Tab-separated table of C-alpha atoms and ligand atoms in Angstrom:
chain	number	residue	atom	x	y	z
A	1	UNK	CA	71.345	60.609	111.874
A	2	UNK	CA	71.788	63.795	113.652
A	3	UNK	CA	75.142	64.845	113.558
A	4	UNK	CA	76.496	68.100	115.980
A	5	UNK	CA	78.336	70.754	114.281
A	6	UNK	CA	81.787	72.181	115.877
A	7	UNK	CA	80.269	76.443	116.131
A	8	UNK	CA	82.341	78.016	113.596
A	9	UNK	CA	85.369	80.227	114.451
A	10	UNK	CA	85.888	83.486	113.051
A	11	UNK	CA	88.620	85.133	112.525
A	12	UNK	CA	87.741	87.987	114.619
A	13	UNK	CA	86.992	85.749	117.430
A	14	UNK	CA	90.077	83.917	117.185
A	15	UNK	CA	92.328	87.230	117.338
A	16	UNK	CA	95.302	87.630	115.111
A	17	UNK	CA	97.746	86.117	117.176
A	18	UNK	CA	95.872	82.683	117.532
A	19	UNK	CA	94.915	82.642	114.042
A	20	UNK	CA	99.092	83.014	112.345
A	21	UNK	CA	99.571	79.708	115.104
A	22	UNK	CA	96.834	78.179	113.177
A	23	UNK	CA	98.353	79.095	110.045
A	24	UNK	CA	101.446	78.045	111.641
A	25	UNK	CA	100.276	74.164	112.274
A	26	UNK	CA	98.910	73.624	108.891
A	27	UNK	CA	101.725	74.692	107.549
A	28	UNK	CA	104.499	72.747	109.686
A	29	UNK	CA	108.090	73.036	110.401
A	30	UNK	CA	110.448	74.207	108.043
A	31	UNK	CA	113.888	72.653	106.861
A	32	UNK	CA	117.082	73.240	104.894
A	33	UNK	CA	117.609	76.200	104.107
A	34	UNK	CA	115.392	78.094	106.544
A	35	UNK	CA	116.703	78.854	109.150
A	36	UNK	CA	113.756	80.875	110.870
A	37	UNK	CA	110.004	80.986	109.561
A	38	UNK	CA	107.253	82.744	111.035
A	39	UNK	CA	107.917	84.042	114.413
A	40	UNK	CA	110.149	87.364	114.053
A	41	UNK	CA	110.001	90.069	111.341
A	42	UNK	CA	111.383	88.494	108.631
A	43	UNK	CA	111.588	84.567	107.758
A	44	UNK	CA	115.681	84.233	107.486
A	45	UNK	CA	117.115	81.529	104.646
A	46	UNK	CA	120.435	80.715	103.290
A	47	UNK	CA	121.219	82.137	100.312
A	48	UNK	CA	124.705	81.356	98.602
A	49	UNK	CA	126.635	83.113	100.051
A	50	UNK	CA	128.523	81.861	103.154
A	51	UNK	CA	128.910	84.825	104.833
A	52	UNK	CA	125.057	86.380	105.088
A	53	UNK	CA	121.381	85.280	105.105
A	54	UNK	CA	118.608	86.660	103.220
A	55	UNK	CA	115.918	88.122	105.010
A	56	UNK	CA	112.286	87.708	103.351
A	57	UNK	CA	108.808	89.863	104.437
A	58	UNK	CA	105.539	90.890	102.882
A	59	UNK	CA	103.243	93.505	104.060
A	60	UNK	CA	99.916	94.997	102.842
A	61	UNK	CA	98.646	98.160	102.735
A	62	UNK	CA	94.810	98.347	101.919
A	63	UNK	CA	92.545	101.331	101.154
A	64	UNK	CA	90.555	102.185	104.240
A	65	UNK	CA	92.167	99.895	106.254
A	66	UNK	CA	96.236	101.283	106.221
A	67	UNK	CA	94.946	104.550	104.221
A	68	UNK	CA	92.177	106.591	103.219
A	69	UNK	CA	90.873	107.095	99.490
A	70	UNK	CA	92.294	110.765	99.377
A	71	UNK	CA	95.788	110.535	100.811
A	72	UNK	CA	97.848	111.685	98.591
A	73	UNK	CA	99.190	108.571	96.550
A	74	UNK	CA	102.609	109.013	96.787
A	75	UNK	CA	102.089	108.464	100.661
A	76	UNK	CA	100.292	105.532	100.495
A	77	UNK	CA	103.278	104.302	98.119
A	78	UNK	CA	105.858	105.359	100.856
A	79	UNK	CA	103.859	103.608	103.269
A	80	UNK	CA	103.765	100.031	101.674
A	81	UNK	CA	107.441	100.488	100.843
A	82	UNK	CA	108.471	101.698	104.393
A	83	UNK	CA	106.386	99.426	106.251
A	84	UNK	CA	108.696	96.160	104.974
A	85	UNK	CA	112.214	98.234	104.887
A	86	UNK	CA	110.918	98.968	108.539
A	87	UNK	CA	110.976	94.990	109.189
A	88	UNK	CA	113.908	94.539	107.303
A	89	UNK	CA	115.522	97.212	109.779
A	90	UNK	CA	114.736	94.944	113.026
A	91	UNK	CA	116.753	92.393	111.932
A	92	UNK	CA	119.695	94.176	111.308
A	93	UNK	CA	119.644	93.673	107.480
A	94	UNK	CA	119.669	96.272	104.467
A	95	UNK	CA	116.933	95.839	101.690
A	96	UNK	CA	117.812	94.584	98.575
A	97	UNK	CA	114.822	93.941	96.043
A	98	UNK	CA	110.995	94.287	96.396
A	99	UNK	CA	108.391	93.178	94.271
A	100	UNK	CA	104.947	95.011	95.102
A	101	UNK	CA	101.711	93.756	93.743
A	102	UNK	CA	98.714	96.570	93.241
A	103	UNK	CA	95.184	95.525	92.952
A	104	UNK	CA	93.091	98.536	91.252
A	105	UNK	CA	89.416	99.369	90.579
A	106	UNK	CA	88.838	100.117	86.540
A	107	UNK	CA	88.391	103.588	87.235
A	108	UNK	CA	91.426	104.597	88.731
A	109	UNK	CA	93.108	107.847	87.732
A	110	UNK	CA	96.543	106.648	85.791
A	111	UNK	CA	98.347	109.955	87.793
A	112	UNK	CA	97.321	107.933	90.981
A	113	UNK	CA	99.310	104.720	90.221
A	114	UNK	CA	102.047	106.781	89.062
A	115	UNK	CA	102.458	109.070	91.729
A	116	UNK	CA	101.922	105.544	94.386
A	117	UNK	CA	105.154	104.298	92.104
A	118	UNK	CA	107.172	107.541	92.821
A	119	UNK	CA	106.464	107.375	96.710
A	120	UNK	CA	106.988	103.597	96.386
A	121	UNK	CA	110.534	104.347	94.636
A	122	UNK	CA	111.411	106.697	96.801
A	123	UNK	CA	111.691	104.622	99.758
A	124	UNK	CA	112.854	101.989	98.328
A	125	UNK	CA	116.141	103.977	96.489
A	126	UNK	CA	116.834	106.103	99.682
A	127	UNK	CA	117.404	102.526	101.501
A	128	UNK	CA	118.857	101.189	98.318
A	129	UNK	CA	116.484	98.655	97.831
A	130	UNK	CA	115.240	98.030	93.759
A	131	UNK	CA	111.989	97.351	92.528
A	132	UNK	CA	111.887	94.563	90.095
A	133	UNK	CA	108.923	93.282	89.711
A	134	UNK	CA	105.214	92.411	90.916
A	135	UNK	CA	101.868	91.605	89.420
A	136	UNK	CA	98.208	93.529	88.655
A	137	UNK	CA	95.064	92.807	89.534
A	138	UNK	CA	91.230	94.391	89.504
A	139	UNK	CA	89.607	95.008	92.258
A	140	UNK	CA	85.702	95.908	92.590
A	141	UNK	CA	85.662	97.172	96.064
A	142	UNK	CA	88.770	98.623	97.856
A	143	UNK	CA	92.503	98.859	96.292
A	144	UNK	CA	95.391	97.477	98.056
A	145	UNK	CA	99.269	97.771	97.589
A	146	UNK	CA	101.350	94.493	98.227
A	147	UNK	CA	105.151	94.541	98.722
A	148	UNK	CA	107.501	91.973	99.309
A	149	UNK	CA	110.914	92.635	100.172
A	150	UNK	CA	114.400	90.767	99.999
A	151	UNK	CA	116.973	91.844	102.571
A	152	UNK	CA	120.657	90.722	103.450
A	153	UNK	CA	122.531	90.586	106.844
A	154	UNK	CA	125.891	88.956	107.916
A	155	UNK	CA	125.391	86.432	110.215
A	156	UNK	CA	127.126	88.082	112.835
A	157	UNK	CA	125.111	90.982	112.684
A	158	UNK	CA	121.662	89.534	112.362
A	159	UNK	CA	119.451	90.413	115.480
A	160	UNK	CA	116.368	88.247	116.398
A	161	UNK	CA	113.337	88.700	118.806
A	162	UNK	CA	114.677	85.649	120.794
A	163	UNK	CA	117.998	87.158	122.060
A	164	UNK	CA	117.143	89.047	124.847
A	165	UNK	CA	119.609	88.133	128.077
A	166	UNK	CA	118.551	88.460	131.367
A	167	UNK	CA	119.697	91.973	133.189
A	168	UNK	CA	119.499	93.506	129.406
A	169	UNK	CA	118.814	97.531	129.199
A	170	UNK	CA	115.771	97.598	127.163
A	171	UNK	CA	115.604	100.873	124.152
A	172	UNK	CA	113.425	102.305	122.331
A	173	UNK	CA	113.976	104.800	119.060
A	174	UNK	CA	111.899	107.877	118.481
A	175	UNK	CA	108.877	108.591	120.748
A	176	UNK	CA	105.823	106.504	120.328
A	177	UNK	CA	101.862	107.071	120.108
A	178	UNK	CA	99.388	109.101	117.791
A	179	UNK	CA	100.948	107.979	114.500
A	180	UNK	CA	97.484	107.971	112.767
A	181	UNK	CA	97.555	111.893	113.553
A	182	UNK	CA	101.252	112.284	112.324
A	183	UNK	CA	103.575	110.349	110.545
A	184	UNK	CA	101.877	106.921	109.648
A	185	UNK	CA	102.260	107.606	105.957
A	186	UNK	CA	105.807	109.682	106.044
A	187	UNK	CA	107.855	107.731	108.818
A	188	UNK	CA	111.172	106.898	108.412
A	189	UNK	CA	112.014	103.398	108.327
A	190	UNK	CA	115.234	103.301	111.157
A	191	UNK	CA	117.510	101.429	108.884
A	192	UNK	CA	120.336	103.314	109.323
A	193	UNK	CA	120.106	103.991	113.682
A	194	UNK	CA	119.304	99.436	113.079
A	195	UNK	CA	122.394	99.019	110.431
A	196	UNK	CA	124.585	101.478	113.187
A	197	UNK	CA	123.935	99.397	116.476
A	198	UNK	CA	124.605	96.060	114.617
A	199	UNK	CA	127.337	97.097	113.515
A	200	UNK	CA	128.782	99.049	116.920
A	201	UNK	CA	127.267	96.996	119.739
A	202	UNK	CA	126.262	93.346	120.299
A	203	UNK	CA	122.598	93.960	120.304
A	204	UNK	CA	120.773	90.842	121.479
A	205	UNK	CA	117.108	91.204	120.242
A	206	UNK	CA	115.371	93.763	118.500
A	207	UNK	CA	111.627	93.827	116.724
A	208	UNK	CA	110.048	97.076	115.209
A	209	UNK	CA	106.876	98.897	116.268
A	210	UNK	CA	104.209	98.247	114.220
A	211	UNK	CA	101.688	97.064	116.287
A	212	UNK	CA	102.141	99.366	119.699
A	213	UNK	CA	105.053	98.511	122.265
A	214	UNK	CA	102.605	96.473	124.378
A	215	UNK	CA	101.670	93.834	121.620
A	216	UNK	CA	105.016	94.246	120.391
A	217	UNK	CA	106.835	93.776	123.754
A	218	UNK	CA	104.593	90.705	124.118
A	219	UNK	CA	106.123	89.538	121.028
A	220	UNK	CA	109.248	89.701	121.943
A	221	UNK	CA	108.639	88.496	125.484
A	222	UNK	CA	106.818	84.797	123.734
A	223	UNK	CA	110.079	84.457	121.402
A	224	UNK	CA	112.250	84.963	124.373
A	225	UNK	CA	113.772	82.300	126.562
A	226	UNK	CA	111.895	80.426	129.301
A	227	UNK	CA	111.896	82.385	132.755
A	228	UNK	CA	112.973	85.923	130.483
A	229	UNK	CA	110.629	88.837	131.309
A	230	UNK	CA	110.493	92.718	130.544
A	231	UNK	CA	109.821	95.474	133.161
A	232	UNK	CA	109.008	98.665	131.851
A	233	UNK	CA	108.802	102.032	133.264
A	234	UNK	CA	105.916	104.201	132.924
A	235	UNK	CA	107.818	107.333	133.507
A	236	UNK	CA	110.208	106.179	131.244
A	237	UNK	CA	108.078	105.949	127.888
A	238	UNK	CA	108.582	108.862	125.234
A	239	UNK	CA	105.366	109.886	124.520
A	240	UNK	CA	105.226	111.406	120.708
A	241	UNK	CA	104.091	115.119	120.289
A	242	UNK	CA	100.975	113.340	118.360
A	243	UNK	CA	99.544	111.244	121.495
A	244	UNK	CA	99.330	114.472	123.670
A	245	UNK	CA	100.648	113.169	127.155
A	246	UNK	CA	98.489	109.903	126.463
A	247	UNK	CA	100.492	107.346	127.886
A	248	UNK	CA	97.969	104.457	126.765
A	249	UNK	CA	98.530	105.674	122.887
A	250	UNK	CA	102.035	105.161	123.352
A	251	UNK	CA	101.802	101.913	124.746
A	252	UNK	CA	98.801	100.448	122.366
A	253	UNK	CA	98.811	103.110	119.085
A	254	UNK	CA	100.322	101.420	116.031
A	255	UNK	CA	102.171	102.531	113.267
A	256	UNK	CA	105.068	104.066	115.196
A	257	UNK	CA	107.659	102.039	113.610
A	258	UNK	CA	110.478	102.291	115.583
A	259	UNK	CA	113.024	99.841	117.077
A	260	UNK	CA	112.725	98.371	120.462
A	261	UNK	CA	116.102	96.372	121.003
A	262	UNK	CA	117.965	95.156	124.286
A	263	UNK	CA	121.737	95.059	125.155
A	264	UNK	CA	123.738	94.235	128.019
A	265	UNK	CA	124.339	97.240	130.292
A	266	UNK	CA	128.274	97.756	130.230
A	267	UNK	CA	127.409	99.022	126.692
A	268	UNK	CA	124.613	101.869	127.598
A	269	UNK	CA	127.095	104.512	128.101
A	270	UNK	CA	128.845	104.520	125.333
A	271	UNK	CA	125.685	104.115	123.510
A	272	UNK	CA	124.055	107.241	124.617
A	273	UNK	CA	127.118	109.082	123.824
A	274	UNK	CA	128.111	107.911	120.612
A	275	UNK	CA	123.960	107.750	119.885
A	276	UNK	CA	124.085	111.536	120.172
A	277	UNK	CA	126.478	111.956	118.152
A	278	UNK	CA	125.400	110.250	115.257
A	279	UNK	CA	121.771	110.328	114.997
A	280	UNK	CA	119.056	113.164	115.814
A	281	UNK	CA	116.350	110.642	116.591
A	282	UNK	CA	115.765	110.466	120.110
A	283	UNK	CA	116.845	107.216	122.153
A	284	UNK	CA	115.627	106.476	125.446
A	285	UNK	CA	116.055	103.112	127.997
A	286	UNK	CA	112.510	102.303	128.881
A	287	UNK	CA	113.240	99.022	131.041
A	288	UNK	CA	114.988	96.063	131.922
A	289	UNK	CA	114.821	92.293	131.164
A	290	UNK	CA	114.420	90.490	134.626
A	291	UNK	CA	113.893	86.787	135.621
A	292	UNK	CA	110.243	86.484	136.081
A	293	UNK	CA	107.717	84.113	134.607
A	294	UNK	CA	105.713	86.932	133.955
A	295	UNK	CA	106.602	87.854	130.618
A	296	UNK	CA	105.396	91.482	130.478
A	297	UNK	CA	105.310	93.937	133.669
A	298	UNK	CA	104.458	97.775	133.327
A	299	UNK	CA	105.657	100.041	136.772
A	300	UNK	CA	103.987	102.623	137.397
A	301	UNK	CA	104.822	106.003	138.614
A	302	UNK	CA	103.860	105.116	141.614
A	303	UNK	CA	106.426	101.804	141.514
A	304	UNK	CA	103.551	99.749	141.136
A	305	UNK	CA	104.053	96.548	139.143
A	306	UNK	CA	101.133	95.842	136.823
A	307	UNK	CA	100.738	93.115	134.031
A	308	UNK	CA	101.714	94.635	130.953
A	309	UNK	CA	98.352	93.515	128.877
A	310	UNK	CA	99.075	93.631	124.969
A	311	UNK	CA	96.547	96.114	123.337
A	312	UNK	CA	97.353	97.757	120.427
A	313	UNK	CA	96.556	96.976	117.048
A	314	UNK	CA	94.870	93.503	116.586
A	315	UNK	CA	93.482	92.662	112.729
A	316	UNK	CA	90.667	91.121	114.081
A	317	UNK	CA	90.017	91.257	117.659
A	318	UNK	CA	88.401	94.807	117.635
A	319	UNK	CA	86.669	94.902	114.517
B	1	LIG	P1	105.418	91.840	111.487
B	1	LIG	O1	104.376	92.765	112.042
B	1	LIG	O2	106.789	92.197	111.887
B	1	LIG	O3	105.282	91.592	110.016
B	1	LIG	P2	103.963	89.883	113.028
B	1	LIG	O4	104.420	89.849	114.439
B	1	LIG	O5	102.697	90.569	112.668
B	1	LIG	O6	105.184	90.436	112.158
B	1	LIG	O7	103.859	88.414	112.464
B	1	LIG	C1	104.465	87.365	113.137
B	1	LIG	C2	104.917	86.309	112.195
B	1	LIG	O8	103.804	85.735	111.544
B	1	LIG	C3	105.854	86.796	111.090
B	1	LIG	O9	106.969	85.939	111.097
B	1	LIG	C4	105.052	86.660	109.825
B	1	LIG	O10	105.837	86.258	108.733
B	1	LIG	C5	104.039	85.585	110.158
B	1	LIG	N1	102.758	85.713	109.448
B	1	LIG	C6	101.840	86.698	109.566
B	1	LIG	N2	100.781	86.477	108.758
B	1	LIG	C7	101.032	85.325	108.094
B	1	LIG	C8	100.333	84.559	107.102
B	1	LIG	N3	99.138	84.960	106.631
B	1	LIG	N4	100.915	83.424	106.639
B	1	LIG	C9	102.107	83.028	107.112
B	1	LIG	N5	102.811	83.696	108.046
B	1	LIG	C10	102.292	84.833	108.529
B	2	LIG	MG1	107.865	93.800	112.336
């Protein structure tokens, strides 16, 4: 009997996006004591205590992928650490433990995985966040660096992607673009500008840059409310030293790893002022959160309003 085959699916065909909502489905909801899974920068689960939830993320670095073979390996080690405090950070939340898993090849130089543990440490103690634990493995081809962390956050303070209020003042930290040139393995994870505004101002939704503000704005825009959408300005975007004027690397380079957060407008003065006072990082309003059903608009100089389309980094879809 001749049977017809469904054409297989890559991954790369199916994009990154598509394939977590796979993941997603065979997996199925979640119950008691989650009380978000995937879907925002950390899953979020009650712990025992009353007053707070713990906040739960895992990200990879791999060689040639998130580094090269000769950056210096306390970098890379900073990296993998920073990358997760960085998540922890959009929620609102301060790091707690992390357990980082390393997979090696034989011949690795022992001063390597040391120095990796001193840039790993580092990040983690400046945050106050304690290693205590993980797991080895060989590798034959390239090496990777796994870290998990644990977070906490009162649950008045913690800030999801799916807050954002119509009429919001959208923000971003820092200016964005050309990380690969830059900082990608010595940013600063914006813990302390995240713990700040939680703790000052009734931030509604916040997510952090890893991707590029226009795959990460689309983020934020699918976990938002029906009829929610974002208007940013193209004048408005801080463009980093790194992306030389480049307004498309700021929009679609990854690795920036800053906050992008909105909050209701009677607040934006005081925020600017006190801002300046506290922090040297730059902050700048980039946009607004209007009713449209068009999640993601980008005006233009001109005041032309053009879809927003996500572009920066996908896993799969360019590779
Ligand atoms: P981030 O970049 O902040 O880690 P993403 O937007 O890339 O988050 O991921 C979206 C959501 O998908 C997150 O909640 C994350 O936990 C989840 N996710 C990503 N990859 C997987 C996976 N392989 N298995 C389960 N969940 C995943
Ligand atoms: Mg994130």
């Amino acid at each position: 009997m001749k049977h017809t085959r469904k054409p297989i699916a890559s991954v790369r065909s199916r994009g990154e996006f598509a394939l977590i909502n796979d993941i997603q489905r065979v997996i199925g909801p979640t119950k008691g004591s989650v009380v978000a899974g995937i879907g925002d920068d950390c899953a979020v689960l009650r712990g025992a205590d009353p007053n707070t939830y713990l906040l739960y993320t895992c990200d990879p670095v791999v060689e040639g992928i998130h580094y090269r073979s000769r950056d210096p390996a306390r970098s890379v080690g900073w990296k993998a650490m920073a990358r997760n405090l960085s998540d922890i950070a959009a929620m609102g939340g301060l790091p707690r433990w992390a357990i980082v898993s390393i997979g090696l090849r034989g011949a690795t130089d022992v001063r390597w995985v040391k120095q990796l543990y001193s840039g790993l440490q580092a990040a983690a103690r400046k945050f106050g966040c304690q290693i205590v634990g993980g797991d080895t493995t060989h590798v034959k081809h390239e090496a990777f660096v796994v870290v998990a962390v644990i977070g906490e956050v009162e649950k008045a303070r913690i800030t999801l992607r799916s807050g954002a209020q119509i009429g919001d003042s959208i923000f971003v930290t820092g200016a964005l673009g050309g990380s690969l040139r830059a900082k990608h393995l010595a940013f600063t994870p914006r813990i302390d500008e995240a713990r700040w505004l939680v703790t000052n101002f009734p931030v509604h939704a916040m997510i952090d840059l890893s991707d590029g503000l226009s795959s990460d704005l689309q983020r934020l825009a699918e976990r938002s409310a029906r009829g929610v959408g974002f208007e940013i300005h193209a004048a408005e975007i801080p463009i980093a030293r790194a992306a030389r004027g480049n307004l498309a690397a700021a929009l679609n380079d990854g690795e920036d790893f800053e906050l992008l957060f909105t909050i209701d407008p009677r607040h934006v003065t005081a925020l600017r002022r006190k801002w300046t006072r506290e922090f040297r990082v730059e902050l700048t309003e980039i946009g607004r959160v209007v009713r449209s059903t068009r999640k993601v608009a980008l005006v233009g100089r001109d005041g032309s309003k053009t879809l927003l389309i996500p572009a920066g980094y996908d896993h799969f879809a360019t590779r």
